[in-house]
Tab-separated table of C-alpha atoms (C1' of nucleotides) in Angstrom:
chain	number	residue	atom	x	y	z
A	1	MET	CA	89.754	110.925	110.266
A	2	LEU	CA	86.658	109.612	111.680
A	3	ARG	CA	83.572	109.368	109.778
A	4	GLN	CA	81.512	109.141	112.830
A	5	THR	CA	78.386	110.938	112.113
A	6	VAL	CA	79.284	114.004	113.937
A	7	ASP	CA	75.849	115.097	114.191
A	8	ALA	CA	74.884	117.785	112.045
A	9	ARG	CA	71.871	116.233	113.329
A	10	PRO	CA	70.623	118.398	115.879
A	11	TYR	CA	68.855	117.123	118.549
A	12	ALA	CA	65.895	118.595	120.014
A	13	ALA	CA	65.701	118.381	123.685
A	14	PRO	CA	62.576	118.955	125.598
A	15	TYR	CA	63.666	122.425	126.297
A	16	GLY	CA	61.357	124.581	127.911
A	17	ILE	CA	57.819	124.871	128.192
A	18	ALA	CA	58.739	128.439	127.863
A	19	VAL	CA	56.593	131.298	126.817
A	20	ARG	CA	54.981	129.320	124.196
A	21	THR	CA	54.388	131.532	121.240
A	22	ALA	CA	55.107	129.006	118.600
A	23	PHE	CA	55.136	125.318	118.237
A	24	GLU	CA	57.144	123.570	115.607
A	25	PRO	CA	57.638	119.897	115.070
A	26	ILE	CA	60.814	119.994	113.028
A	27	GLU	CA	61.455	117.164	110.700
A	28	LYS	CA	64.532	115.254	111.789
A	29	SER	CA	63.692	116.047	115.362
A	30	VAL	CA	62.405	113.375	117.560
A	31	GLN	CA	60.858	115.819	119.894
A	32	PRO	CA	59.207	119.137	119.317
A	33	PHE	CA	60.988	122.302	120.256
A	34	ARG	CA	58.863	124.971	121.768
A	35	GLY	CA	59.870	128.574	121.854
A	36	LYS	CA	59.379	132.067	120.575
A	37	GLU	CA	59.922	132.553	116.894
A	38	ARG	CA	62.185	135.343	115.826
A	39	THR	CA	63.877	136.521	112.656
A	40	PHE	CA	67.223	138.193	112.018
A	41	SER	CA	68.566	140.047	109.003
A	42	PRO	CA	71.997	139.268	107.556
A	43	ASN	CA	74.793	140.131	109.987
A	44	ALA	CA	72.384	140.740	112.843
A	45	GLU	CA	73.602	139.506	116.185
A	46	LEU	CA	71.713	136.732	117.965
A	47	PHE	CA	73.889	137.082	121.035
A	48	SER	CA	77.382	138.285	121.846
A	49	GLU	CA	80.305	136.999	123.848
A	50	GLY	CA	79.987	137.516	127.575
A	51	GLU	CA	76.261	138.043	127.491
A	52	PRO	CA	74.125	135.902	129.846
A	53	ALA	CA	73.498	132.503	128.316
A	54	ASP	CA	69.848	132.113	129.125
A	55	CYS	CA	68.388	130.937	125.849
A	56	VAL	CA	68.605	127.943	123.574
A	57	TYR	CA	68.108	128.323	119.823
A	58	LYS	CA	66.824	126.177	117.053
A	59	ILE	CA	67.242	127.257	113.447
A	60	ILE	CA	64.156	127.095	111.257
A	61	ARG	CA	65.642	128.874	108.273
A	62	GLY	CA	68.985	130.387	107.318
A	63	ALA	CA	72.490	129.978	108.731
A	64	VAL	CA	74.342	131.355	111.736
A	65	ARG	CA	78.044	131.752	112.450
A	66	SER	CA	79.401	131.312	115.951
A	67	TYR	CA	82.722	133.078	116.411
A	68	LYS	CA	85.218	134.737	118.661
A	69	VAL	CA	87.249	137.871	117.957
A	70	LEU	CA	90.979	137.407	118.480
A	71	GLY	CA	92.298	140.935	118.382
A	72	GLU	CA	94.045	142.616	115.445
A	73	GLY	CA	90.987	142.152	113.289
A	74	ARG	CA	91.244	138.407	113.348
A	75	ARG	CA	88.249	136.250	113.896
A	76	LYS	CA	87.830	132.532	114.445
A	77	ILE	CA	84.549	130.964	113.442
A	78	GLU	CA	83.912	128.063	115.714
A	79	ALA	CA	80.798	126.671	114.068
A	80	PHE	CA	78.209	127.144	111.389
A	81	ARG	CA	74.682	126.476	112.588
A	82	LEU	CA	72.354	125.377	109.841
A	83	ARG	CA	68.662	124.711	109.448
A	84	GLY	CA	67.544	122.223	112.065
A	85	ASP	CA	70.506	122.750	114.392
A	86	VAL	CA	69.972	123.374	118.092
A	87	PHE	CA	72.635	125.398	119.844
A	88	GLY	CA	73.337	127.729	122.720
A	89	PHE	CA	73.201	125.302	125.653
A	90	ASP	CA	76.460	126.449	127.216
A	91	SER	CA	77.153	125.299	130.706
A	92	GLY	CA	78.470	128.562	132.034
A	93	LYS	CA	76.476	131.653	132.711
A	94	ALA	CA	78.073	133.732	130.001
A	95	ARG	CA	78.321	133.166	126.264
A	96	GLU	CA	81.689	131.909	125.098
A	97	PHE	CA	81.045	132.997	121.528
A	98	CYS	CA	79.217	135.492	119.432
A	99	ALA	CA	76.409	134.319	117.158
A	100	GLU	CA	75.486	136.223	114.005
A	101	ALA	CA	72.995	135.625	111.240
A	102	ILE	CA	74.717	134.951	107.927
A	103	ASP	CA	71.661	135.366	105.726
A	104	ASP	CA	68.006	135.814	106.627
A	105	VAL	CA	67.485	133.674	109.665
A	106	CYS	CA	64.468	132.434	111.536
A	107	VAL	CA	64.913	130.728	114.905
A	108	LEU	CA	62.930	129.376	117.784
A	109	ILE	CA	64.163	130.609	121.143
A	110	ALA	CA	63.523	128.822	124.425
A	111	ARG	CA	64.506	130.005	127.879
A	112	ARG	CA	67.257	127.930	129.314
A	113	ASN	CA	66.726	128.421	133.022
A	114	THR	CA	63.469	126.581	132.796
A	115	VAL	CA	65.646	123.688	131.774
A	116	VAL	CA	68.668	123.895	133.991
A	117	GLY	CA	66.788	125.025	137.014
A	118	ALA	CA	64.449	122.137	136.733
A	119	ALA	CA	65.597	119.221	138.832
A	120	ASP	CA	64.699	116.851	136.061
A	121	TYR	CA	66.991	113.909	135.651
A	122	GLU	CA	66.030	113.172	132.085
A	123	THR	CA	66.487	116.754	131.007
A	124	ILE	CA	69.936	117.056	132.486
A	125	ARG	CA	70.851	113.785	130.891
A	126	GLU	CA	69.697	115.142	127.531
A	127	LEU	CA	71.779	118.222	128.102
A	128	TRP	CA	74.772	116.078	128.870
A	129	GLU	CA	74.334	114.155	125.666
A	130	ALA	CA	73.945	117.357	123.698
A	131	SER	CA	77.199	118.652	125.195
A	132	ALA	CA	78.876	115.381	124.360
A	133	ARG	CA	77.781	115.630	120.730
A	134	GLU	CA	79.041	119.164	120.579
A	135	LEU	CA	82.309	117.985	122.075
A	136	LYS	CA	82.714	115.435	119.317
A	137	ARG	CA	82.082	118.083	116.703
A	138	VAL	CA	84.710	120.393	118.138
A	139	GLN	CA	87.215	117.546	118.389
A	140	GLN	CA	86.615	116.850	114.742
A	141	HIS	CA	87.185	120.504	113.985
A	142	ALA	CA	90.440	120.492	115.940
A	143	LEU	CA	91.671	117.576	113.855
A	144	LEU	CA	90.748	119.487	110.731
A	145	LEU	CA	92.874	122.442	111.774
A	146	ALA	CA	95.969	120.237	111.829
A	147	MET	CA	95.636	119.390	108.126
A	148	THR	CA	96.759	121.032	104.883
A	149	ALA	CA	94.610	123.598	103.099
A	150	PRO	CA	93.220	121.198	100.449
A	151	GLN	CA	92.371	118.673	103.148
A	152	ARG	CA	90.533	121.266	105.211
A	153	MET	CA	88.608	122.403	102.178
A	154	ALA	CA	87.666	118.852	101.205
A	155	CYS	CA	86.572	118.228	104.762
A	156	PHE	CA	84.495	121.377	104.727
A	157	LEU	CA	82.788	120.545	101.440
A	158	ILE	CA	81.895	117.038	102.556
A	159	GLU	CA	80.581	118.360	105.860
A	160	MET	CA	78.463	121.018	104.206
A	161	SER	CA	77.100	118.623	101.629
A	162	ARG	CA	76.073	116.200	104.352
A	163	ARG	CA	74.572	118.803	106.632
A	164	LEU	CA	72.674	120.515	103.850
A	165	GLY	CA	70.906	117.336	102.911
A	166	GLY	CA	73.549	115.120	101.321
A	167	HIS	CA	73.078	116.445	97.807
A	168	PRO	CA	76.071	116.758	95.541
A	169	ILE	CA	74.933	120.292	94.777
A	170	VAL	CA	75.858	122.509	97.673
A	171	GLU	CA	74.483	125.993	98.074
A	172	LEU	CA	76.809	127.732	100.483
A	173	PRO	CA	75.114	130.304	102.654
A	174	MET	CA	78.361	131.987	103.722
A	175	PRO	CA	80.939	134.193	101.966
A	176	ARG	CA	84.565	133.210	101.402
A	177	GLN	CA	85.703	135.200	104.407
A	178	ASP	CA	83.579	133.042	106.697
A	179	ILE	CA	84.930	129.848	105.187
A	180	ALA	CA	88.449	131.181	105.637
A	181	ASP	CA	87.862	132.060	109.287
A	182	TYR	CA	86.253	128.696	109.897
A	183	LEU	CA	89.122	126.737	108.370
A	184	GLY	CA	91.928	128.922	109.655
A	185	LEU	CA	92.995	129.935	106.126
A	186	SER	CA	93.185	133.169	104.190
A	187	ILE	CA	90.399	134.094	101.842
A	188	GLU	CA	92.782	133.871	98.901
A	189	THR	CA	93.794	130.330	99.778
A	190	VAL	CA	90.141	129.332	99.934
A	191	SER	CA	89.557	130.819	96.514
A	192	ARG	CA	92.642	129.272	94.972
A	193	THR	CA	91.877	125.858	96.408
A	194	PHE	CA	88.378	125.971	94.960
A	195	ALA	CA	89.915	126.870	91.619
A	196	ARG	CA	92.369	123.997	91.845
A	197	PHE	CA	89.612	121.559	92.790
A	198	GLU	CA	87.658	122.691	89.781
A	199	ALA	CA	90.676	122.355	87.507
A	200	SER	CA	91.116	118.775	88.767
A	201	GLY	CA	87.502	117.983	88.024
A	202	LEU	CA	86.649	117.414	91.678
A	203	ILE	CA	84.012	120.145	91.728
A	204	SER	CA	82.259	122.676	89.522
A	205	LEU	CA	81.612	126.284	90.459
A	206	PRO	CA	78.588	127.544	88.518
A	207	THR	CA	78.624	130.573	90.796
A	208	SER	CA	80.798	131.343	93.796
A	209	ARG	CA	78.086	130.160	96.162
A	210	HIS	CA	77.079	127.028	94.278
A	211	ILE	CA	79.390	124.066	94.398
A	212	VAL	CA	78.797	120.809	92.594
A	213	LEU	CA	80.693	117.870	94.044
A	214	ARG	CA	81.805	115.866	91.026
A	215	ASP	CA	83.954	113.360	92.880
A	216	ALA	CA	82.935	113.156	96.509
A	217	ASP	CA	84.893	109.941	97.005
A	218	VAL	CA	88.205	111.573	96.213
A	219	LEU	CA	87.325	114.523	98.416
A	220	GLN	CA	86.443	112.098	101.163
A	221	ARG	CA	89.671	110.125	100.866
A	222	MET	CA	91.666	113.316	100.753
A	223	HIS	CA	91.325	113.793	104.464
A	224	GLU	CA	91.269	110.283	105.850
B	1	MET	CA	104.116	116.829	109.275
B	2	LEU	CA	104.950	114.661	112.189
B	3	ARG	CA	106.878	111.547	112.682
B	4	GLN	CA	105.376	108.669	114.473
B	5	THR	CA	106.556	106.902	117.516
B	6	VAL	CA	103.805	104.435	118.020
B	7	ASP	CA	105.707	101.310	117.226
B	8	ALA	CA	108.506	102.176	119.595
B	9	ARG	CA	106.993	100.694	122.662
B	10	PRO	CA	109.717	98.477	124.032
B	11	TYR	CA	108.834	97.752	127.561
B	12	ALA	CA	105.152	98.294	127.687
B	13	ALA	CA	104.060	96.477	130.759
B	14	PRO	CA	100.920	94.508	130.054
B	15	TYR	CA	98.786	95.877	132.766
B	16	GLY	CA	99.438	97.338	136.082
B	17	ILE	CA	99.371	95.633	139.354
B	18	ALA	CA	95.998	96.586	140.500
B	19	VAL	CA	94.290	94.793	143.217
B	20	ARG	CA	93.710	97.185	145.961
B	21	THR	CA	90.566	99.207	145.981
B	22	ALA	CA	91.118	102.798	146.846
B	23	PHE	CA	89.008	105.694	147.842
B	24	GLU	CA	89.945	109.176	146.804
B	25	PRO	CA	88.203	112.511	147.083
B	26	ILE	CA	88.720	114.508	143.909
B	27	GLU	CA	89.791	118.024	144.482
B	28	LYS	CA	88.236	119.257	141.268
B	29	SER	CA	85.035	117.375	141.748
B	30	VAL	CA	82.412	117.539	144.398
B	31	GLN	CA	81.920	113.861	144.739
B	32	PRO	CA	84.418	111.251	145.777
B	33	PHE	CA	86.000	109.010	143.182
B	34	ARG	CA	86.056	105.358	144.024
B	35	GLY	CA	87.946	102.917	141.931
B	36	LYS	CA	90.659	100.360	141.557
B	37	GLU	CA	94.189	101.606	141.612
B	38	ARG	CA	96.412	100.617	138.755
B	39	THR	CA	99.858	101.514	137.456
B	40	PHE	CA	101.265	101.729	133.948
B	41	SER	CA	104.827	101.900	132.657
B	42	PRO	CA	105.924	104.501	130.125
B	43	ASN	CA	104.191	104.013	126.752
B	44	ALA	CA	101.767	101.441	128.126
B	45	GLU	CA	98.263	101.719	126.773
B	46	LEU	CA	95.402	102.573	129.128
B	47	PHE	CA	92.847	102.040	126.407
B	48	SER	CA	92.715	102.196	122.630
B	49	GLU	CA	90.448	103.718	120.045
B	50	GLY	CA	87.268	101.793	119.390
B	51	GLU	CA	87.418	99.830	122.609
B	52	PRO	CA	84.323	99.865	124.865
B	53	ALA	CA	84.259	103.012	126.965
B	54	ASP	CA	83.201	101.525	130.246
B	55	CYS	CA	85.644	103.096	132.664
B	56	VAL	CA	86.454	106.515	134.014
B	57	TYR	CA	89.997	107.381	135.068
B	58	LYS	CA	91.566	109.659	137.606
B	59	ILE	CA	95.302	110.282	137.557
B	60	ILE	CA	97.078	109.951	140.875
B	61	ARG	CA	100.598	110.233	139.500
B	62	GLY	CA	102.221	110.700	136.092
B	63	ALA	CA	100.899	111.958	132.786
B	64	VAL	CA	98.838	110.446	129.979
B	65	ARG	CA	98.498	111.376	126.316
B	66	SER	CA	95.206	110.995	124.507
B	67	TYR	CA	95.641	110.736	120.756
B	68	LYS	CA	94.416	109.532	117.439
B	69	VAL	CA	96.446	108.063	114.580
B	70	LEU	CA	95.870	109.799	111.270
B	71	GLY	CA	97.440	107.516	108.729
B	72	GLU	CA	100.853	107.983	107.074
B	73	GLY	CA	102.563	107.864	110.421
B	74	ARG	CA	100.925	111.013	111.654
B	75	ARG	CA	99.459	111.351	115.065
B	76	LYS	CA	97.379	114.042	116.711
B	77	ILE	CA	97.519	114.354	120.470
B	78	GLU	CA	94.188	115.650	121.633
B	79	ALA	CA	94.973	116.131	125.312
B	80	PHE	CA	97.499	115.658	128.047
B	81	ARG	CA	95.994	114.314	131.260
B	82	LEU	CA	97.924	115.298	134.351
B	83	ARG	CA	97.835	114.480	138.034
B	84	GLY	CA	94.367	115.132	139.405
B	85	ASP	CA	92.616	115.029	136.031
B	86	VAL	CA	89.534	112.900	135.548
B	87	PHE	CA	88.897	111.664	132.026
B	88	GLY	CA	87.298	108.942	129.958
B	89	PHE	CA	83.630	109.820	130.463
B	90	ASP	CA	82.798	109.686	126.775
B	91	SER	CA	79.155	109.651	125.915
B	92	GLY	CA	79.371	107.031	123.217
B	93	LYS	CA	79.995	103.354	123.713
B	94	ALA	CA	83.379	103.264	122.061
B	95	ARG	CA	86.570	105.188	122.763
B	96	GLU	CA	87.213	108.046	120.374
B	97	PHE	CA	90.893	108.219	121.271
B	98	CYS	CA	93.803	106.164	122.460
B	99	ALA	CA	95.272	106.807	125.897
B	100	GLU	CA	98.890	106.035	126.710
B	101	ALA	CA	101.057	106.541	129.758
B	102	ILE	CA	103.822	109.059	129.125
B	103	ASP	CA	105.886	108.275	132.210
B	104	ASP	CA	105.143	106.059	135.191
B	105	VAL	CA	101.465	106.486	135.794
B	106	CYS	CA	99.125	105.576	138.612
B	107	VAL	CA	95.377	105.910	138.112
B	108	LEU	CA	92.125	105.119	139.823
B	109	ILE	CA	89.682	103.328	137.548
B	110	ALA	CA	85.938	103.345	138.151
B	111	ARG	CA	83.326	101.519	136.156
B	112	ARG	CA	81.353	104.004	134.185
B	113	ASN	CA	77.960	102.416	134.448
B	114	THR	CA	78.093	102.631	138.201
B	115	VAL	CA	78.342	106.340	137.657
B	116	VAL	CA	76.178	106.927	134.635
B	117	GLY	CA	73.634	104.306	135.440
B	118	ALA	CA	72.979	105.844	138.789
B	119	ALA	CA	69.676	107.638	138.563
B	120	ASP	CA	71.095	110.426	140.596
B	121	TYR	CA	70.353	113.910	139.414
B	122	GLU	CA	73.416	115.415	141.022
B	123	THR	CA	75.699	112.828	139.499
B	124	ILE	CA	74.405	113.365	135.991
B	125	ARG	CA	74.671	117.064	136.505
B	126	GLU	CA	78.302	116.608	137.512
B	127	LEU	CA	78.887	114.589	134.393
B	128	TRP	CA	77.310	117.273	132.286
B	129	GLU	CA	79.503	119.909	133.837
B	130	ALA	CA	82.568	117.745	133.324
B	131	SER	CA	81.639	117.379	129.661
B	132	ALA	CA	81.098	121.099	129.414
B	133	ARG	CA	84.528	121.779	130.915
B	134	GLU	CA	86.040	119.359	128.471
B	135	LEU	CA	84.194	121.116	125.669
B	136	LYS	CA	85.683	124.423	126.706
B	137	ARG	CA	89.138	122.920	126.777
B	138	VAL	CA	88.798	121.530	123.278
B	139	GLN	CA	87.428	124.830	122.003
B	140	GLN	CA	90.462	126.537	123.475
B	141	HIS	CA	92.672	123.978	121.793
B	142	ALA	CA	90.968	124.613	118.454
B	143	LEU	CA	91.674	128.320	118.836
B	144	LEU	CA	95.288	127.492	119.583
B	145	LEU	CA	95.642	125.521	116.376
B	146	ALA	CA	94.722	128.621	114.367
B	147	MET	CA	97.693	130.598	115.749
B	148	THR	CA	101.371	130.900	114.795
B	149	ALA	CA	104.012	128.556	116.166
B	150	PRO	CA	105.322	130.951	118.870
B	151	GLN	CA	101.767	131.670	119.999
B	152	ARG	CA	100.961	127.988	120.287
B	153	MET	CA	104.118	127.401	122.268
B	154	ALA	CA	103.416	130.300	124.607
B	155	CYS	CA	99.906	129.011	125.082
B	156	PHE	CA	101.226	125.561	125.828
B	157	LEU	CA	103.754	126.786	128.381
B	158	ILE	CA	101.195	128.892	130.215
B	159	GLU	CA	98.760	125.996	130.244
B	160	MET	CA	101.329	123.548	131.548
B	161	SER	CA	102.538	125.927	134.217
B	162	ARG	CA	98.995	126.468	135.424
B	163	ARG	CA	98.027	122.828	135.374
B	164	LEU	CA	101.204	121.678	137.074
B	165	GLY	CA	100.604	123.944	140.025
B	166	GLY	CA	101.164	127.451	138.761
B	167	HIS	CA	104.889	127.493	139.458
B	168	PRO	CA	107.158	129.363	137.093
B	169	ILE	CA	109.332	126.247	137.002
B	170	VAL	CA	107.725	123.690	134.756
B	171	GLU	CA	108.840	120.103	134.660
B	172	LEU	CA	107.524	118.714	131.398
B	173	PRO	CA	106.612	115.048	131.543
B	174	MET	CA	106.503	114.602	127.769
B	175	PRO	CA	109.137	114.504	124.998
B	176	ARG	CA	109.333	117.050	122.168
B	177	GLN	CA	107.536	114.728	119.793
B	178	ASP	CA	104.460	114.763	122.019
B	179	ILE	CA	104.481	118.540	122.266
B	180	ALA	CA	104.771	118.742	118.495
B	181	ASP	CA	101.855	116.369	117.944
B	182	TYR	CA	99.796	118.271	120.487
B	183	LEU	CA	100.427	121.666	118.901
B	184	GLY	CA	100.334	120.542	115.289
B	185	LEU	CA	103.980	121.489	114.699
B	186	SER	CA	107.141	119.637	113.797
B	187	ILE	CA	109.542	118.577	116.510
B	188	GLU	CA	112.183	120.895	115.043
B	189	THR	CA	109.910	123.900	115.227
B	190	VAL	CA	109.187	123.127	118.865
B	191	SER	CA	112.892	122.950	119.612
B	192	ARG	CA	113.716	126.119	117.700
B	193	THR	CA	110.905	128.067	119.294
B	194	PHE	CA	112.113	127.080	122.745
B	195	ALA	CA	115.578	128.249	121.732
B	196	ARG	CA	114.219	131.571	120.490
B	197	PHE	CA	112.201	132.069	123.661
B	198	GLU	CA	115.326	131.477	125.660
B	199	ALA	CA	117.339	133.895	123.530
B	200	SER	CA	114.664	136.533	124.149
B	201	GLY	CA	114.863	135.965	127.872
B	202	LEU	CA	111.301	134.672	128.071
B	203	ILE	CA	112.335	131.320	129.470
B	204	SER	CA	115.355	129.346	130.618
B	205	LEU	CA	116.067	125.759	129.718
B	206	PRO	CA	118.251	124.213	132.421
B	207	THR	CA	117.526	120.837	130.823
B	208	SER	CA	115.261	119.947	127.922
B	209	ARG	CA	112.502	118.887	130.287
B	210	HIS	CA	112.791	121.765	132.754
B	211	ILE	CA	111.476	125.140	131.702
B	212	VAL	CA	111.656	128.262	133.798
B	213	LEU	CA	109.164	130.924	132.831
B	214	ARG	CA	111.037	134.190	133.174
B	215	ASP	CA	108.386	136.452	131.733
B	216	ALA	CA	104.994	134.821	131.952
B	217	ASP	CA	103.251	138.129	131.239
B	218	VAL	CA	104.777	138.451	127.809
B	219	LEU	CA	104.047	134.801	127.071
B	220	GLN	CA	100.489	135.409	128.167
B	221	ARG	CA	100.042	138.488	126.013
B	222	MET	CA	101.579	136.716	123.070
B	223	HIS	CA	98.413	134.795	122.405
B	224	GLU	CA	95.678	137.164	123.478
C	1	DC	C1'	133.085	104.116	126.767
C	2	DG	C1'	129.885	102.809	123.096
C	3	DT	C1'	125.089	102.591	121.883
C	4	DC	C1'	120.771	104.399	121.388
C	5	DA	C1'	117.240	107.768	121.722
C	6	DT	C1'	116.349	112.450	122.218
C	7	DC	C1'	117.262	116.931	121.253
C	8	DT	C1'	119.382	120.731	118.776
C	9	DT	C1'	120.998	123.247	114.796
C	10	DG	C1'	121.582	124.209	109.830
C	11	DA	C1'	120.162	124.431	104.914
C	12	DT	C1'	116.592	124.205	101.691
C	13	DG	C1'	112.011	124.146	99.696
C	14	DA	C1'	106.982	124.023	99.634
C	15	DG	C1'	102.867	125.934	101.117
C	16	DA	C1'	100.252	129.491	102.721
C	17	DC	C1'	99.959	134.588	103.755
C	18	DT	C1'	100.166	139.334	102.279
C	19	DC	C1'	99.694	143.016	99.208
C	20	DA	C1'	97.943	144.546	95.036
C	21	DA	C1'	95.504	144.467	90.791
C	22	DT	C1'	91.720	142.554	88.102
C	23	DT	C1'	87.435	140.460	87.311
C	24	DG	C1'	82.687	139.579	88.183
C	25	DC	C1'	78.183	140.488	90.348
C	26	DT	C1'	74.265	143.431	92.013
C	27	DG	C1'	71.808	147.159	92.474
C	28	DT	C1'	70.980	152.130	91.299
C	29	DG	C1'	70.351	156.006	88.556
C	30	DG	C1'	70.628	158.329	84.194
D	1	DC	C1'	69.592	149.714	78.248
D	2	DC	C1'	73.828	151.262	79.675
D	3	DA	C1'	77.077	153.401	83.032
D	4	DC	C1'	78.666	153.286	87.309
D	5	DA	C1'	79.550	152.406	92.178
D	6	DG	C1'	80.316	149.154	95.706
D	7	DC	C1'	81.322	144.794	97.176
D	8	DA	C1'	82.841	139.951	96.689
D	9	DA	C1'	85.774	136.909	94.507
D	10	DT	C1'	89.679	135.770	91.802
D	11	DT	C1'	94.344	135.975	90.223
D	12	DG	C1'	99.250	137.324	90.309
D	13	DA	C1'	103.800	138.367	92.488
D	14	DG	C1'	106.654	138.408	96.338
D	15	DT	C1'	107.617	137.052	101.082
D	16	DC	C1'	107.677	134.508	105.233
D	17	DT	C1'	106.765	130.774	108.092
D	18	DC	C1'	107.288	126.303	108.970
D	19	DA	C1'	108.148	121.301	107.333
D	20	DT	C1'	111.584	118.470	105.657
D	21	DC	C1'	116.006	116.525	105.179
D	22	DA	C1'	120.428	116.042	107.115
D	23	DA	C1'	123.995	116.422	110.375
D	24	DG	C1'	125.769	117.033	114.895
D	25	DA	C1'	125.232	117.371	120.107
D	26	DT	C1'	123.553	115.791	124.441
D	27	DG	C1'	122.252	112.641	127.711
D	28	DA	C1'	120.862	108.049	129.741
D	29	DC	C1'	122.294	103.528	130.483
D	30	DG	C1'	124.445	99.282	130.146
DNA sequence: CGTCATCTTGATGAGACTCAATTGCTGTGG
DNA sequence: CCACAGCAATTGAGTCTCATCAAGATGACG
């Protein structure tokens, strides 16, 4: 499994000189992202599947889940968007996925048509590179889904630790159900695997949302 | 999970006989595709993981598998490239995947920097849209990997039928092992599921490589 | 017709899902 | 401060799907 730095690192494109209500130079971002600031309560919908894809988002605070409903009450979470992530630059006109706030979320929103409509070579090239990064991420996720439950969980923990700042103490923003739907497992399997990891001394679980990685190396090797 | 077949590469012709420069309009693409023509024997390698990604390919004849080796003899096929497909426009400098001819393959090969280097807005935009299409495909594939074995198989059959011209008679270019590695199943499960589909009257199997879709609607609904 | 690879079929077991019960956490009201 | 409700998470028991191991069948090719 590759260790390519599948960018949790968002990338801030020069999107839009849109209706400039806010200006935020985000750390980690080379370029500033301009857009309207907006907040969402837990489980509020940022956008839904099929809706016109005319905005690009950058997360200032909180976490977002991007998912698709599969009928019969099943749901597949395609991505977690965390603080600093830029997302929503789909190529098509309509959203492929739903996006929902997991906790209290604050985002910057920029109009997309100011970007795509603009005959700006550099901008389109940035968009292409953003798509390519996203592609890599999804490929990584597809590989993950071909592994065993412990491997998926290890993969998930390492990914979250890295994306949340690289600390061994991970504060998960999402409930077990979200993890399950992201990894293609049942909620019980997620819970049991955490328990087994703890029993093996790989992690500690002070609370259900706080995970301490005690042996990141073993977790890392578990899925390579 | 899956058994490997990588070492079994008896008569892998070194490299095709490519001298003649060809010119081909791509049906799926707006712009023409210029490049050298080249042929590969079954199991010959078009390019390998880590190698510089400086070429773009278009398949004139045959089928190609794009895969990654996962240690312990496991292999994950990420995509099948069929006649008419254009692939290999990775954003990075190095190949993320291996590409191998499945049967006798003929491709057009174009240098990538002649494409990407071109400061042509339309060209970059095309590349972006190609990446976005690829992204969609991989997202679809990730959804597939979260389903049951029969659903994956149904999905695969529908996809192959569509991509090979939309006929109900599908001539599969790849062996069972490739299908298994593509769907994240064992070769036996692939075989059994075909048998069960045939018993249910969903398909016929005149030979192992020829599949007749007898009830595409049911196959379609199976994974929706 | 024998050899080899591919494919199919059968038997068995491990891993993950489901259903169900229990525990733990948080907030609310007495 | 405690009791309780409501929700999330855990744990247990049983089941099912699919991987694995093993044995035959089929088919291609010399």
